[in-house]
Amino acid sequence: MKDLLEPFLYPQNIFLYALLVACIVYRKKGLWLLLLGFYLAGNTYFANMVRSHYAAQIGGSSLPQSNSTYVVLGCGGSAATLPACARARLDRLSQILGGQSEPVIITTRYCQPYQDYLLSQQQQPLVIDCFDAGDNTYQEFSSLSQRLSQRQQLQFITSDFHGWRVSKLIEYHQLNAGISTVSSQTFRPLNCSWNCMFTVNLSNYDLYSKLSAEYASYLVWRLSASAAVWQQ
């Protein structure tokens, strides 16, 4: 009973009900539109539908191909530390390899922590090519497209957070590649019972803000790709 009733007392839901009362009292179209937008963006049922649609966009024909070269996109870190997102990507790669020896490319500035962690997960020796491909995903793909043949079979390992943008960059550079994504909390469907239809969840706003950032980033890059110096 606590789990069912407690969400109604969260600040964002108190604001939702207060906004509903304001809509009824003042009867302004702007308030109703604000209420509708606030509700649809934060409602877990609709947000889970968005998560499912996004997952479908980065799924499908992205299964590992035989004789592929695996590309682990960098995820920051330092010369002495390996961030959680990088560890998750390398764990995913180790799971896919299953002890087999396949060529691996890692695009990061600090190679040693990545290499040490990956090799500690594998019993078989690996051929690892690690290099600094740039400060962002667009520079990484620009460097990779110059190094690799378009006919070469590739399998990119990235977070599901970047899955859609990575798939678009694969198409743009005409690479023969698939994608394997690592699940993150942001895109993991949330549990939803009957109270979900009458409440909003702040984590859903985080979902939309990250999706907006991904789509906006790719749109800005496409509009400026031909002239932007930072892409090179």
PDB file of C-alpha atoms in Angstrom:
ATOM      1  CA  MET A   1       0.000   0.000   0.000  1.00  0.00           C
ATOM      2  CA  LYS A   2       2.890   2.347   0.795  1.00  0.00           C
ATOM      3  CA  ASP A   3       4.364   1.914  -2.713  1.00  0.00           C
ATOM      4  CA  LEU A   4       0.980   2.703  -4.279  1.00  0.00           C
ATOM      5  CA  LEU A   5       0.152   5.814  -2.238  1.00  0.00           C
ATOM      6  CA  GLU A   6       3.576   7.341  -1.663  1.00  0.00           C
ATOM      7  CA  PRO A   7       4.059   8.662  -5.257  1.00  0.00           C
ATOM      8  CA  PHE A   8       0.967  10.876  -4.863  1.00  0.00           C
ATOM      9  CA  LEU A   9       2.801  12.857  -2.152  1.00  0.00           C
ATOM     10  CA  TYR A  10       5.954  13.519  -4.178  1.00  0.00           C
ATOM     11  CA  PRO A  11       6.538  17.235  -4.945  1.00  0.00           C
ATOM     12  CA  GLN A  12       6.204  16.810  -8.718  1.00  0.00           C
ATOM     13  CA  ASN A  13       2.803  15.158  -8.281  1.00  0.00           C
ATOM     14  CA  ILE A  14       1.590  17.771  -5.808  1.00  0.00           C
ATOM     15  CA  PHE A  15       2.517  20.331  -8.473  1.00  0.00           C
ATOM     16  CA  LEU A  16       0.600  18.258 -11.065  1.00  0.00           C
ATOM     17  CA  TYR A  17      -2.575  18.299  -8.961  1.00  0.00           C
ATOM     18  CA  ALA A  18      -2.168  21.984  -8.105  1.00  0.00           C
ATOM     19  CA  LEU A  19      -1.827  22.731 -11.807  1.00  0.00           C
ATOM     20  CA  LEU A  20      -4.978  20.712 -12.478  1.00  0.00           C
ATOM     21  CA  VAL A  21      -6.884  22.747  -9.884  1.00  0.00           C
ATOM     22  CA  ALA A  22      -5.589  25.967 -11.479  1.00  0.00           C
ATOM     23  CA  CYS A  23      -6.788  24.768 -14.883  1.00  0.00           C
ATOM     24  CA  ILE A  24     -10.273  24.079 -13.523  1.00  0.00           C
ATOM     25  CA  VAL A  25     -10.500  27.371 -11.651  1.00  0.00           C
ATOM     26  CA  TYR A  26      -9.044  29.756 -14.256  1.00  0.00           C
ATOM     27  CA  ARG A  27     -10.036  27.839 -17.430  1.00  0.00           C
ATOM     28  CA  LYS A  28      -7.128  29.091 -19.512  1.00  0.00           C
ATOM     29  CA  LYS A  29      -6.024  27.192 -22.610  1.00  0.00           C
ATOM     30  CA  GLY A  30      -2.383  27.909 -21.814  1.00  0.00           C
ATOM     31  CA  LEU A  31      -2.698  26.229 -18.429  1.00  0.00           C
ATOM     32  CA  TRP A  32      -4.338  23.167 -19.977  1.00  0.00           C
ATOM     33  CA  LEU A  33      -1.526  22.904 -22.534  1.00  0.00           C
ATOM     34  CA  LEU A  34       1.044  23.239 -19.747  1.00  0.00           C
ATOM     35  CA  LEU A  35      -0.723  20.527 -17.771  1.00  0.00           C
ATOM     36  CA  LEU A  36      -0.885  18.224 -20.785  1.00  0.00           C
ATOM     37  CA  GLY A  37       2.803  18.686 -21.614  1.00  0.00           C
ATOM     38  CA  PHE A  38       3.899  18.222 -18.009  1.00  0.00           C
ATOM     39  CA  TYR A  39       1.796  15.082 -17.673  1.00  0.00           C
ATOM     40  CA  LEU A  40       2.749  13.414 -20.956  1.00  0.00           C
ATOM     41  CA  ALA A  41       6.463  14.096 -20.470  1.00  0.00           C
ATOM     42  CA  GLY A  42       6.521  12.699 -16.951  1.00  0.00           C
ATOM     43  CA  ASN A  43       3.961   9.914 -17.162  1.00  0.00           C
ATOM     44  CA  THR A  44       5.671   6.539 -16.844  1.00  0.00           C
ATOM     45  CA  TYR A  45       3.311   4.679 -19.178  1.00  0.00           C
ATOM     46  CA  PHE A  46       3.984   7.014 -22.105  1.00  0.00           C
ATOM     47  CA  ALA A  47       7.687   7.336 -21.262  1.00  0.00           C
ATOM     48  CA  ASN A  48       8.033   3.542 -21.353  1.00  0.00           C
ATOM     49  CA  MET A  49       6.482   3.593 -24.836  1.00  0.00           C
ATOM     50  CA  VAL A  50       9.170   6.087 -25.874  1.00  0.00           C
ATOM     51  CA  ARG A  51      11.850   3.853 -24.350  1.00  0.00           C
ATOM     52  CA  SER A  52      10.483   0.883 -26.293  1.00  0.00           C
ATOM     53  CA  HIS A  53      10.428   2.868 -29.545  1.00  0.00           C
ATOM     54  CA  TYR A  54      13.993   4.077 -29.009  1.00  0.00           C
ATOM     55  CA  ALA A  55      15.181   0.536 -28.259  1.00  0.00           C
ATOM     56  CA  ALA A  56      13.596  -0.634 -31.522  1.00  0.00           C
ATOM     57  CA  GLN A  57      15.479   2.065 -33.431  1.00  0.00           C
ATOM     58  CA  ILE A  58      18.873   0.859 -32.215  1.00  0.00           C
ATOM     59  CA  GLY A  59      17.976  -2.856 -32.361  1.00  0.00           C
ATOM     60  CA  GLY A  60      17.219  -5.135 -35.267  1.00  0.00           C
ATOM     61  CA  SER A  61      20.112  -5.835 -37.631  1.00  0.00           C
ATOM     62  CA  SER A  62      22.815  -5.012 -35.114  1.00  0.00           C
ATOM     63  CA  LEU A  63      23.810  -8.540 -34.128  1.00  0.00           C
ATOM     64  CA  PRO A  64      27.546  -9.315 -34.251  1.00  0.00           C
ATOM     65  CA  GLN A  65      28.788 -10.514 -37.634  1.00  0.00           C
ATOM     66  CA  SER A  66      31.317 -13.288 -38.048  1.00  0.00           C
ATOM     67  CA  ASN A  67      34.945 -12.198 -38.468  1.00  0.00           C
ATOM     68  CA  SER A  68      34.121  -8.702 -37.235  1.00  0.00           C
ATOM     69  CA  THR A  69      36.473  -6.100 -35.866  1.00  0.00           C
ATOM     70  CA  TYR A  70      35.051  -4.782 -32.607  1.00  0.00           C
ATOM     71  CA  VAL A  71      35.169  -1.040 -31.981  1.00  0.00           C
ATOM     72  CA  VAL A  72      34.757   0.188 -28.409  1.00  0.00           C
ATOM     73  CA  LEU A  73      34.001   3.900 -28.427  1.00  0.00           C
ATOM     74  CA  GLY A  74      35.787   5.815 -25.691  1.00  0.00           C
ATOM     75  CA  CYS A  75      33.992   6.842 -22.531  1.00  0.00           C
ATOM     76  CA  GLY A  76      36.419   9.216 -20.852  1.00  0.00           C
ATOM     77  CA  GLY A  77      38.516   8.420 -17.810  1.00  0.00           C
ATOM     78  CA  SER A  78      42.115   9.193 -16.966  1.00  0.00           C
ATOM     79  CA  ALA A  79      45.522   7.538 -17.063  1.00  0.00           C
ATOM     80  CA  ALA A  80      44.762   5.834 -13.756  1.00  0.00           C
ATOM     81  CA  THR A  81      40.973   5.353 -13.674  1.00  0.00           C
ATOM     82  CA  LEU A  82      38.362   3.589 -15.765  1.00  0.00           C
ATOM     83  CA  PRO A  83      34.836   5.088 -15.607  1.00  0.00           C
ATOM     84  CA  ALA A  84      31.782   2.911 -15.057  1.00  0.00           C
ATOM     85  CA  CYS A  85      30.476   3.469 -18.591  1.00  0.00           C
ATOM     86  CA  ALA A  86      33.755   2.239 -20.086  1.00  0.00           C
ATOM     87  CA  ARG A  87      33.788  -0.782 -17.793  1.00  0.00           C
ATOM     88  CA  ALA A  88      30.245  -1.644 -18.881  1.00  0.00           C
ATOM     89  CA  ARG A  89      31.196  -1.454 -22.560  1.00  0.00           C
ATOM     90  CA  LEU A  90      34.228  -3.664 -22.058  1.00  0.00           C
ATOM     91  CA  ASP A  91      32.132  -6.156 -20.069  1.00  0.00           C
ATOM     92  CA  ARG A  92      29.698  -6.251 -22.974  1.00  0.00           C
ATOM     93  CA  LEU A  93      32.561  -6.886 -25.394  1.00  0.00           C
ATOM     94  CA  SER A  94      33.927  -9.698 -23.231  1.00  0.00           C
ATOM     95  CA  GLN A  95      30.468 -11.260 -23.155  1.00  0.00           C
ATOM     96  CA  ILE A  96      30.218 -11.131 -26.956  1.00  0.00           C
ATOM     97  CA  LEU A  97      33.706 -12.514 -27.518  1.00  0.00           C
ATOM     98  CA  GLY A  98      33.110 -15.407 -25.159  1.00  0.00           C
ATOM     99  CA  GLY A  99      36.798 -16.231 -24.972  1.00  0.00           C
ATOM    100  CA  GLN A 100      37.386 -15.959 -28.731  1.00  0.00           C
ATOM    101  CA  SER A 101      40.237 -13.896 -30.106  1.00  0.00           C
ATOM    102  CA  GLU A 102      39.057 -11.121 -32.427  1.00  0.00           C
ATOM    103  CA  PRO A 103      40.688  -7.797 -33.356  1.00  0.00           C
ATOM    104  CA  VAL A 104      39.586  -4.917 -31.131  1.00  0.00           C
ATOM    105  CA  ILE A 105      39.811  -1.169 -31.666  1.00  0.00           C
ATOM    106  CA  ILE A 106      39.427   1.231 -28.735  1.00  0.00           C
ATOM    107  CA  THR A 107      39.108   4.970 -29.301  1.00  0.00           C
ATOM    108  CA  THR A 108      40.234   6.759 -26.163  1.00  0.00           C
ATOM    109  CA  ARG A 109      42.947   9.123 -24.986  1.00  0.00           C
ATOM    110  CA  TYR A 110      43.961   6.938 -22.035  1.00  0.00           C
ATOM    111  CA  CYS A 111      44.480   3.444 -23.393  1.00  0.00           C
ATOM    112  CA  GLN A 112      46.198   1.605 -20.553  1.00  0.00           C
ATOM    113  CA  PRO A 113      43.209   1.278 -18.141  1.00  0.00           C
ATOM    114  CA  TYR A 114      40.992   0.074 -21.017  1.00  0.00           C
ATOM    115  CA  GLN A 115      43.524  -2.483 -22.206  1.00  0.00           C
ATOM    116  CA  ASP A 116      44.341  -3.768 -18.732  1.00  0.00           C
ATOM    117  CA  TYR A 117      40.696  -4.258 -17.831  1.00  0.00           C
ATOM    118  CA  LEU A 118      39.782  -5.960 -21.114  1.00  0.00           C
ATOM    119  CA  LEU A 119      42.752  -8.321 -21.009  1.00  0.00           C
ATOM    120  CA  SER A 120      41.919  -9.238 -17.404  1.00  0.00           C
ATOM    121  CA  GLN A 121      38.487 -10.412 -18.613  1.00  0.00           C
ATOM    122  CA  GLN A 122      39.823 -12.587 -21.445  1.00  0.00           C
ATOM    123  CA  GLN A 123      41.647 -15.899 -21.305  1.00  0.00           C
ATOM    124  CA  GLN A 124      42.627 -15.730 -24.971  1.00  0.00           C
ATOM    125  CA  PRO A 125      45.144 -13.108 -26.231  1.00  0.00           C
ATOM    126  CA  LEU A 126      43.645 -10.170 -28.102  1.00  0.00           C
ATOM    127  CA  VAL A 127      45.008  -7.889 -30.800  1.00  0.00           C
ATOM    128  CA  ILE A 128      44.088  -4.420 -29.505  1.00  0.00           C
ATOM    129  CA  ASP A 129      44.569  -1.213 -31.444  1.00  0.00           C
ATOM    130  CA  CYS A 130      43.977   1.679 -29.064  1.00  0.00           C
ATOM    131  CA  PHE A 131      44.371   5.318 -30.111  1.00  0.00           C
ATOM    132  CA  ASP A 132      43.042   8.791 -29.424  1.00  0.00           C
ATOM    133  CA  ALA A 133      40.451   9.376 -32.163  1.00  0.00           C
ATOM    134  CA  GLY A 134      39.231  12.751 -30.929  1.00  0.00           C
ATOM    135  CA  ASP A 135      37.277  14.575 -28.264  1.00  0.00           C
ATOM    136  CA  ASN A 136      33.765  13.609 -29.386  1.00  0.00           C
ATOM    137  CA  THR A 137      31.848  10.908 -31.268  1.00  0.00           C
ATOM    138  CA  TYR A 138      31.945  12.815 -34.548  1.00  0.00           C
ATOM    139  CA  GLN A 139      35.728  13.110 -34.480  1.00  0.00           C
ATOM    140  CA  GLU A 140      35.985   9.433 -33.553  1.00  0.00           C
ATOM    141  CA  PHE A 141      33.992   8.404 -36.613  1.00  0.00           C
ATOM    142  CA  SER A 142      35.942  10.763 -38.839  1.00  0.00           C
ATOM    143  CA  SER A 143      39.204   9.147 -37.677  1.00  0.00           C
ATOM    144  CA  LEU A 144      37.820   5.630 -37.996  1.00  0.00           C
ATOM    145  CA  SER A 145      36.477   6.196 -41.509  1.00  0.00           C
ATOM    146  CA  GLN A 146      39.966   7.244 -42.608  1.00  0.00           C
ATOM    147  CA  ARG A 147      41.597   4.200 -41.002  1.00  0.00           C
ATOM    148  CA  LEU A 148      39.105   1.506 -41.949  1.00  0.00           C
ATOM    149  CA  SER A 149      37.763   0.152 -45.206  1.00  0.00           C
ATOM    150  CA  GLN A 150      34.043   0.533 -45.890  1.00  0.00           C
ATOM    151  CA  ARG A 151      33.914  -3.178 -46.695  1.00  0.00           C
ATOM    152  CA  GLN A 152      35.444  -4.197 -43.368  1.00  0.00           C
ATOM    153  CA  GLN A 153      32.958  -5.817 -41.007  1.00  0.00           C
ATOM    154  CA  LEU A 154      32.698  -3.819 -37.798  1.00  0.00           C
ATOM    155  CA  GLN A 155      30.769  -4.107 -34.574  1.00  0.00           C
ATOM    156  CA  PHE A 156      30.503  -0.970 -32.452  1.00  0.00           C
ATOM    157  CA  ILE A 157      30.150  -1.221 -28.690  1.00  0.00           C
ATOM    158  CA  THR A 158      28.514   1.794 -27.067  1.00  0.00           C
ATOM    159  CA  SER A 159      25.937   2.795 -24.471  1.00  0.00           C
ATOM    160  CA  ASP A 160      22.273   2.658 -25.457  1.00  0.00           C
ATOM    161  CA  PHE A 161      22.238   6.359 -24.612  1.00  0.00           C
ATOM    162  CA  HIS A 162      24.279   6.990 -27.793  1.00  0.00           C
ATOM    163  CA  GLY A 163      22.855   4.136 -29.857  1.00  0.00           C
ATOM    164  CA  TRP A 164      20.688   6.155 -32.239  1.00  0.00           C
ATOM    165  CA  ARG A 165      23.402   8.739 -32.953  1.00  0.00           C
ATOM    166  CA  VAL A 166      26.001   6.008 -33.548  1.00  0.00           C
ATOM    167  CA  SER A 167      23.672   4.243 -36.003  1.00  0.00           C
ATOM    168  CA  LYS A 168      23.224   7.493 -37.945  1.00  0.00           C
ATOM    169  CA  LEU A 169      26.979   8.069 -38.082  1.00  0.00           C
ATOM    170  CA  ILE A 170      27.470   4.525 -39.380  1.00  0.00           C
ATOM    171  CA  GLU A 171      25.047   5.333 -42.196  1.00  0.00           C
ATOM    172  CA  TYR A 172      26.680   8.690 -42.870  1.00  0.00           C
ATOM    173  CA  HIS A 173      30.174   7.222 -43.210  1.00  0.00           C
ATOM    174  CA  GLN A 174      28.790   4.184 -45.094  1.00  0.00           C
ATOM    175  CA  LEU A 175      30.457   1.671 -42.806  1.00  0.00           C
ATOM    176  CA  ASN A 176      29.639  -2.040 -42.861  1.00  0.00           C
ATOM    177  CA  ALA A 177      28.847  -2.157 -39.159  1.00  0.00           C
ATOM    178  CA  GLY A 178      26.402  -3.238 -36.511  1.00  0.00           C
ATOM    179  CA  ILE A 179      25.868  -2.016 -32.964  1.00  0.00           C
ATOM    180  CA  SER A 180      25.913  -3.729 -29.591  1.00  0.00           C
ATOM    181  CA  THR A 181      24.595  -1.498 -26.822  1.00  0.00           C
ATOM    182  CA  VAL A 182      25.021  -1.515 -23.070  1.00  0.00           C
ATOM    183  CA  SER A 183      21.847  -0.979 -21.093  1.00  0.00           C
ATOM    184  CA  SER A 184      21.687   2.080 -18.862  1.00  0.00           C
ATOM    185  CA  GLN A 185      19.293   3.164 -16.148  1.00  0.00           C
ATOM    186  CA  THR A 186      17.919   6.006 -18.269  1.00  0.00           C
ATOM    187  CA  PHE A 187      16.460   3.741 -20.950  1.00  0.00           C
ATOM    188  CA  ARG A 188      15.494   0.819 -18.758  1.00  0.00           C
ATOM    189  CA  PRO A 189      11.660   0.610 -18.543  1.00  0.00           C
ATOM    190  CA  LEU A 190      10.300   1.598 -15.141  1.00  0.00           C
ATOM    191  CA  ASN A 191       7.889  -0.516 -13.157  1.00  0.00           C
ATOM    192  CA  CYS A 192       4.373   0.809 -13.586  1.00  0.00           C
ATOM    193  CA  SER A 193       1.133  -0.079 -11.764  1.00  0.00           C
ATOM    194  CA  TRP A 194      -2.290   1.601 -11.813  1.00  0.00           C
ATOM    195  CA  ASN A 195      -1.018   4.732 -10.046  1.00  0.00           C
ATOM    196  CA  CYS A 196       1.330   5.432 -12.975  1.00  0.00           C
ATOM    197  CA  MET A 197      -1.600   6.823 -14.964  1.00  0.00           C
ATOM    198  CA  PHE A 198      -2.196   9.509 -12.323  1.00  0.00           C
ATOM    199  CA  THR A 199       1.389  10.473 -11.475  1.00  0.00           C
ATOM    200  CA  VAL A 200       4.598  11.741 -13.062  1.00  0.00           C
ATOM    201  CA  ASN A 201       8.149  10.549 -12.457  1.00  0.00           C
ATOM    202  CA  LEU A 202      11.181  12.850 -12.494  1.00  0.00           C
ATOM    203  CA  SER A 203      13.362  10.166 -14.110  1.00  0.00           C
ATOM    204  CA  ASN A 204      11.172  10.433 -17.201  1.00  0.00           C
ATOM    205  CA  TYR A 205      12.120  14.088 -17.585  1.00  0.00           C
ATOM    206  CA  ASP A 206      15.754  12.970 -17.474  1.00  0.00           C
ATOM    207  CA  LEU A 207      14.921  10.563 -20.308  1.00  0.00           C
ATOM    208  CA  TYR A 208      13.493  13.330 -22.477  1.00  0.00           C
ATOM    209  CA  SER A 209      16.307  15.744 -21.728  1.00  0.00           C
ATOM    210  CA  LYS A 210      18.905  13.162 -22.800  1.00  0.00           C
ATOM    211  CA  LEU A 211      16.969  12.210 -25.907  1.00  0.00           C
ATOM    212  CA  SER A 212      16.606  15.879 -26.834  1.00  0.00           C
ATOM    213  CA  ALA A 213      20.343  16.372 -26.350  1.00  0.00           C
ATOM    214  CA  GLU A 214      21.130  13.383 -28.588  1.00  0.00           C
ATOM    215  CA  TYR A 215      18.847  14.457 -31.428  1.00  0.00           C
ATOM    216  CA  ALA A 216      19.869  18.113 -31.159  1.00  0.00           C
ATOM    217  CA  SER A 217      23.571  17.204 -31.165  1.00  0.00           C
ATOM    218  CA  TYR A 218      23.227  15.136 -34.323  1.00  0.00           C
ATOM    219  CA  LEU A 219      21.077  17.790 -36.037  1.00  0.00           C
ATOM    220  CA  VAL A 220      23.602  20.542 -35.314  1.00  0.00           C
ATOM    221  CA  TRP A 221      26.428  18.336 -36.578  1.00  0.00           C
ATOM    222  CA  ARG A 222      24.629  17.493 -39.823  1.00  0.00           C
ATOM    223  CA  LEU A 223      23.887  21.162 -40.458  1.00  0.00           C
ATOM    224  CA  SER A 224      27.501  22.177 -39.892  1.00  0.00           C
ATOM    225  CA  ALA A 225      29.452  19.042 -40.883  1.00  0.00           C
ATOM    226  CA  SER A 226      30.673  20.416 -44.197  1.00  0.00           C
ATOM    227  CA  ALA A 227      32.211  23.526 -42.646  1.00  0.00           C
ATOM    228  CA  ALA A 228      32.881  22.740 -38.982  1.00  0.00           C
ATOM    229  CA  VAL A 229      36.571  22.704 -38.093  1.00  0.00           C
ATOM    230  CA  TRP A 230      35.991  20.634 -34.947  1.00  0.00           C
ATOM    231  CA  GLN A 231      34.858  17.679 -37.033  1.00  0.00           C
ATOM    232  CA  GLN A 232      38.277  17.256 -38.614  1.00  0.00           C
TER     233      GLN A 232
END
